[in-house]
CSV table of C-alpha atoms in Angstrom, one decimal:
chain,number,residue,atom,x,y,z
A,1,UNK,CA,103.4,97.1,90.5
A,2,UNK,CA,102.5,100.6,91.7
A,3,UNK,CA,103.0,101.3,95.1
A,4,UNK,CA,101.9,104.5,97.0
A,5,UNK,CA,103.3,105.4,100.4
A,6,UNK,CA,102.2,108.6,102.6
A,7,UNK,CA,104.0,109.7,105.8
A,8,UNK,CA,103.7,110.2,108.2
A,9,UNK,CA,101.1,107.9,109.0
A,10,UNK,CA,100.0,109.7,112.0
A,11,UNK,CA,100.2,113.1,112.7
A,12,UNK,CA,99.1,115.3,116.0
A,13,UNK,CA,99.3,119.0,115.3
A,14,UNK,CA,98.7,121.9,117.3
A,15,UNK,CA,96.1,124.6,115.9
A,16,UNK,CA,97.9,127.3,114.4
A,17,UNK,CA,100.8,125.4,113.0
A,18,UNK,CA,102.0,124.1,109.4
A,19,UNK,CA,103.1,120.6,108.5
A,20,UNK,CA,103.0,119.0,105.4
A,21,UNK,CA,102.1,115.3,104.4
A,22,UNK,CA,103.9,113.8,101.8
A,23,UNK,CA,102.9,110.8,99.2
A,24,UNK,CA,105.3,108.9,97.3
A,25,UNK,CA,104.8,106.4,94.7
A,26,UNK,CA,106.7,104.1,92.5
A,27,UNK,CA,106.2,103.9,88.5
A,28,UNK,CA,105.2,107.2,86.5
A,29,UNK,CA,101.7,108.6,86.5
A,30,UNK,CA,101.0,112.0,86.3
A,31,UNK,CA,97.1,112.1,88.1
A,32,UNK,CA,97.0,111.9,91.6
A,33,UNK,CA,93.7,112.6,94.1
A,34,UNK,CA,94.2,113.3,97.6
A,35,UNK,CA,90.6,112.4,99.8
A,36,UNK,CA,89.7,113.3,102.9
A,37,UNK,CA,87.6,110.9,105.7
A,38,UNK,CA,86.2,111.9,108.7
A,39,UNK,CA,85.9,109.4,111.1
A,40,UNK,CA,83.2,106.6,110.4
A,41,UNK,CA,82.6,108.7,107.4
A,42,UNK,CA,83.0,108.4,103.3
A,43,UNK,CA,85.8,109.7,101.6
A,44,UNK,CA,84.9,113.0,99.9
A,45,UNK,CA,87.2,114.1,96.8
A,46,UNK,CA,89.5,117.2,97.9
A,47,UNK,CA,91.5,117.6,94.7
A,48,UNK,CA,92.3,116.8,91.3
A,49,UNK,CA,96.3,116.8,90.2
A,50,UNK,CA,96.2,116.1,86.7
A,51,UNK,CA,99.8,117.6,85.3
A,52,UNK,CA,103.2,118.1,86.9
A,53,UNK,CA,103.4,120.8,88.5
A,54,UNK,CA,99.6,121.1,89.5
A,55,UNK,CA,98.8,123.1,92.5
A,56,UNK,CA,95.5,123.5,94.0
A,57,UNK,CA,94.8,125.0,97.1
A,58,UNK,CA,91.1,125.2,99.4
A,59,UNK,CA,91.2,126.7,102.2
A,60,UNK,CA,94.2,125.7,104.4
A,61,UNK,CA,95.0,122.9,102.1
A,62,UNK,CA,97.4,122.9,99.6
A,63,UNK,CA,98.4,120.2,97.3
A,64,UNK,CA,100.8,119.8,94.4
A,65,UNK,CA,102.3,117.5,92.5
A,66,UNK,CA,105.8,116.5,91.1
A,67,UNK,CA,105.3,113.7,88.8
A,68,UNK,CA,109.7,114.0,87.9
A,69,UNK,CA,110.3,113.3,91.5
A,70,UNK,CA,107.2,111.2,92.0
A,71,UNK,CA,105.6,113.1,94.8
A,72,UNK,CA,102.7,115.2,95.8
A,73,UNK,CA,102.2,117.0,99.4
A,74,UNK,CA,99.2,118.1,101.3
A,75,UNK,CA,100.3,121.5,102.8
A,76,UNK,CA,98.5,122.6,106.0
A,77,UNK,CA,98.5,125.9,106.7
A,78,UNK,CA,98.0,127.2,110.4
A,79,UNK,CA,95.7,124.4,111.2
A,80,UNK,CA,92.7,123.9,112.6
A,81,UNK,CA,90.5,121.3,114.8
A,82,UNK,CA,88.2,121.0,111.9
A,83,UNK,CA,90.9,119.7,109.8
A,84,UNK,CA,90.9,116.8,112.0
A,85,UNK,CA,90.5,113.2,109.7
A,86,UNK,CA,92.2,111.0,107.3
A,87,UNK,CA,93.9,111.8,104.3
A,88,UNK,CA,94.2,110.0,101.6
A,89,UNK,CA,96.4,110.3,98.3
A,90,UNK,CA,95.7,108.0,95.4
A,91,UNK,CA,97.7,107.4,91.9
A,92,UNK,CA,95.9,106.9,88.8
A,93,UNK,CA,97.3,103.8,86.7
A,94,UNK,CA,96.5,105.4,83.6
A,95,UNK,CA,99.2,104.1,81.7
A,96,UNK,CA,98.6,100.3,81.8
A,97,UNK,CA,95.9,98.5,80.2
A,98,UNK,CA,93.2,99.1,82.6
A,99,UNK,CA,92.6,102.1,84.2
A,100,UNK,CA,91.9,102.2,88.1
A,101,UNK,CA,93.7,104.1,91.1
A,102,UNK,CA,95.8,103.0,94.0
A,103,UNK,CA,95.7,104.6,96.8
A,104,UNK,CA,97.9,105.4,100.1
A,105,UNK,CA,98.0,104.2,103.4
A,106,UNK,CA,96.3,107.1,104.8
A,107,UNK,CA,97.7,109.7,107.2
A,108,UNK,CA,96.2,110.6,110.3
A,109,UNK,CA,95.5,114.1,111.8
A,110,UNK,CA,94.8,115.4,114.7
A,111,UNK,CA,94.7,118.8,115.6
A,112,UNK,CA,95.2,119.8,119.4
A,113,UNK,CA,93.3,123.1,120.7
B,1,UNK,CA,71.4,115.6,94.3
B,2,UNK,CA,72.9,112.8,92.3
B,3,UNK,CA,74.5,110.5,94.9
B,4,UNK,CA,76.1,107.0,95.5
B,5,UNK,CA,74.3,105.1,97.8
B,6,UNK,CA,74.9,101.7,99.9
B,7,UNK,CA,72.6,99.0,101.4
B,8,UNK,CA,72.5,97.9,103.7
B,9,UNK,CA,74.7,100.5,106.1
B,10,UNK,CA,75.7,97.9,108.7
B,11,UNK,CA,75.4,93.9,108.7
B,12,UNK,CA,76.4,91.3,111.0
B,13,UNK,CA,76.6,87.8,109.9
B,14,UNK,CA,78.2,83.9,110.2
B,15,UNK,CA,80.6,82.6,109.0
B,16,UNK,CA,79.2,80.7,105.6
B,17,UNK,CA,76.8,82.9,105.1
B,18,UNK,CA,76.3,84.1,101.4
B,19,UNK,CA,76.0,88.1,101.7
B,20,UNK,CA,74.7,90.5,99.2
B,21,UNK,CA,75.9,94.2,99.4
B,22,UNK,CA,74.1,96.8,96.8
B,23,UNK,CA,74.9,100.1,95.3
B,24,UNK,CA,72.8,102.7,93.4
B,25,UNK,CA,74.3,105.8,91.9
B,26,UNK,CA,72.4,108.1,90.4
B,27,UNK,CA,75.3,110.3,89.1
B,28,UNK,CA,74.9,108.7,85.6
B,29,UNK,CA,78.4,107.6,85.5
B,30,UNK,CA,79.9,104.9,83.6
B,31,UNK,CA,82.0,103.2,86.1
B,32,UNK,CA,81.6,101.9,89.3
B,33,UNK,CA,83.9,100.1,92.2
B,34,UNK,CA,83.8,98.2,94.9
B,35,UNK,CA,86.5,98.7,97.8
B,36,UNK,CA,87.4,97.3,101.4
B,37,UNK,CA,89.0,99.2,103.9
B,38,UNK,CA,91.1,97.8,106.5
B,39,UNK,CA,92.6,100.1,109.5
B,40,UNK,CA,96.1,101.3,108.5
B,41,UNK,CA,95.8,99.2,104.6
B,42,UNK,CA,94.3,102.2,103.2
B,43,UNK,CA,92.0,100.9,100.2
B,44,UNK,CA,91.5,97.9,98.4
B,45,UNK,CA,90.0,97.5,94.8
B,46,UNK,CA,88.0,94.1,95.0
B,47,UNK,CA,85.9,94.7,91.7
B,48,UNK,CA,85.7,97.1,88.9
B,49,UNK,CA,83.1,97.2,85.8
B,50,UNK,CA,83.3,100.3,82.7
B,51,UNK,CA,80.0,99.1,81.4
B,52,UNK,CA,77.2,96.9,82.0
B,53,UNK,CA,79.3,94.5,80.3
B,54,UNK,CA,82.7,95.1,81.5
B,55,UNK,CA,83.5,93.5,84.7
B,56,UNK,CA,87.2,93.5,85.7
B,57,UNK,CA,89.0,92.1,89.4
B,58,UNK,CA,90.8,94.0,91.2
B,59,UNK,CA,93.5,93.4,93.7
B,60,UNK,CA,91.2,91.2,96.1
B,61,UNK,CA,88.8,89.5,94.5
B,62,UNK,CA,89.4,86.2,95.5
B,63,UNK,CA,86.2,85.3,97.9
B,64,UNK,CA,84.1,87.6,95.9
B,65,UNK,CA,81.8,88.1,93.4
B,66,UNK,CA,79.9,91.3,91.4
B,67,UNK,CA,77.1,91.6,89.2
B,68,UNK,CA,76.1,94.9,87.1
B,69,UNK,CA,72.7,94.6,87.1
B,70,UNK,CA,72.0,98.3,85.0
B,71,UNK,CA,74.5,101.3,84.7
B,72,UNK,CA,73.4,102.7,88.0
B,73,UNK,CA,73.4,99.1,89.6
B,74,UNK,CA,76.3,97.4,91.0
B,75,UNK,CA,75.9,94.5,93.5
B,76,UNK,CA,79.1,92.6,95.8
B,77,UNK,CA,78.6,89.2,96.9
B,78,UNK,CA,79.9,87.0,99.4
B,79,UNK,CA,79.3,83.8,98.7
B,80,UNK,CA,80.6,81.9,102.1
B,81,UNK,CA,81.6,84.7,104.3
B,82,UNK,CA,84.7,84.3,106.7
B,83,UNK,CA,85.8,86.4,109.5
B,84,UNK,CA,88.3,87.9,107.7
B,85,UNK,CA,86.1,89.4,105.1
B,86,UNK,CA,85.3,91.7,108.3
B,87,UNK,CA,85.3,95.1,106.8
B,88,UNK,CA,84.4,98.4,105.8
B,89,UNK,CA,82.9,98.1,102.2
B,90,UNK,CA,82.9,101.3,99.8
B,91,UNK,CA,81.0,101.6,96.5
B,92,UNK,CA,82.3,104.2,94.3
B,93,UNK,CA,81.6,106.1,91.0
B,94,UNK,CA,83.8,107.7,88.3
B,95,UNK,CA,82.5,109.5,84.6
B,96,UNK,CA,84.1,107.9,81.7
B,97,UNK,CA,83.4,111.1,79.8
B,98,UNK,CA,86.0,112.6,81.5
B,99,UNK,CA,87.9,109.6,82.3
B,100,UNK,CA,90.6,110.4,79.1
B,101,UNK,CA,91.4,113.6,81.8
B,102,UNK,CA,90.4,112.5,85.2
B,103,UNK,CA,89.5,109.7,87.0
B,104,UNK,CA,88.1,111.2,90.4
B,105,UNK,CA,86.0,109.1,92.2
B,106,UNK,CA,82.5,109.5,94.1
B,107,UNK,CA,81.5,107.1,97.4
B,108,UNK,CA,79.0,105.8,98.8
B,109,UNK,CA,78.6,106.2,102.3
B,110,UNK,CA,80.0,102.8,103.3
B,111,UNK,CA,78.8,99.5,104.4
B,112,UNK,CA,80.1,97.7,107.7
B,113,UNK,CA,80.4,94.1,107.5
B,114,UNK,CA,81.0,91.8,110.3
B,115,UNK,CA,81.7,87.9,110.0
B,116,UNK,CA,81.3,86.3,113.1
């Protein structure tokens, strides 16, 4: 059964700095999808990992993804209040006999003026 | 714009109660999902269809039921809700076309549902 972990689970960051959040999972897949919610709010699609080795960046987000090590990271890059919400990383099952994704936890973040 | 959207927005009812939640996406996508969030569980699949005639469970389906009324139509029920079907309920969309490459999914804005 694939499981997806993220850590940390909660984050409070100052503006200006960098920190990275990492998701883990357990059985191979190489498409992963990291989300963003704002609070009370829908989760909007931030990007698309489809290979290993895939980086995308927007903005002050980065993300890539290692599918040998099983692991992708959200990289945050001097941060800012706006970046404030929930993020989300989810793993595709493609390679079973129905196709549907699982996602994380969910990390927290905060950033402090 | 082509959007995913969820009625009704909030609900309140009893325990027993049989509950309807709808979704209408006008994205033209093949696929569509139904999902419960749960603070600090991330999300849960309950229900997924591919086609008007593919319906599929998901993790939680127990205490659930779906019905794909037309490709843009994709209803959740409750038949006898209990408290702990207290949630926050998202509809979502993905495009088969390019599901062979990607399956990123579109929400809905979300529906609060609260058992008493």
């Amino acid at each position: 059964e694939l499981k997806v972990e993220q850590n940390p689970l909660f984050l409070s960051m100052q503006e200006g700095k960098n920190y990275t959040i990492y998701c883990n999972y357990s059985t191979t897949s190489d498409r992963l999808y990291w989300y963003r919610q704002d609070p009370g709010k829908s989760l909007e699609s931030l990007f698309v990992l489809l290979s290993n080795g895939a980086v995308k960046q927007e903005g002050r987000l980065m993300a890539s993804l290692d599918t040998k090590a099983r692991l992708s990271t959200l990289h945050i890059t001097a941060a800012v209040h706006d970046l404030s919400a929930t993020y989300f990383c989810a793993v595709d099952m493609m390679k079973t006999s129905y196709d549907k994704v699982i996602f994380g936890p969910g990390t927290s973040l905060s950033v402090i003026p | 714009d082509a959007d995913v959207t969820q009625t009704p927005r909030n609900r309140i009812t009893k325990t027993g109660k049989r509950i309807m939640l709808e979704c209408s996406q006008t994205k033209g996508h093949d696929r569509m999902y139904w999902y419960r969030q749960d603070p600090g569980l991330g999300l849960r699949l309950i229900y997924y269809s591919f086609d008007v005639k593919d319906i599929n469970k998901g993790e939680i389906s127990d205490g659930y039921s779906v019905s794909r009324q037309a490709q843009a139509k994709f209803s959740l029920s409750l038949e006898s809700a209990i408290p702990n079907q207290t949630a926050l309920y998202f509809c979502a969309t993905s495009d088969r076309l390019t599901g062979g490459l990607s399956n990123e999914q579109f929400f809905g804005p979300g529906t609060r549902l609260t058992v008493l």
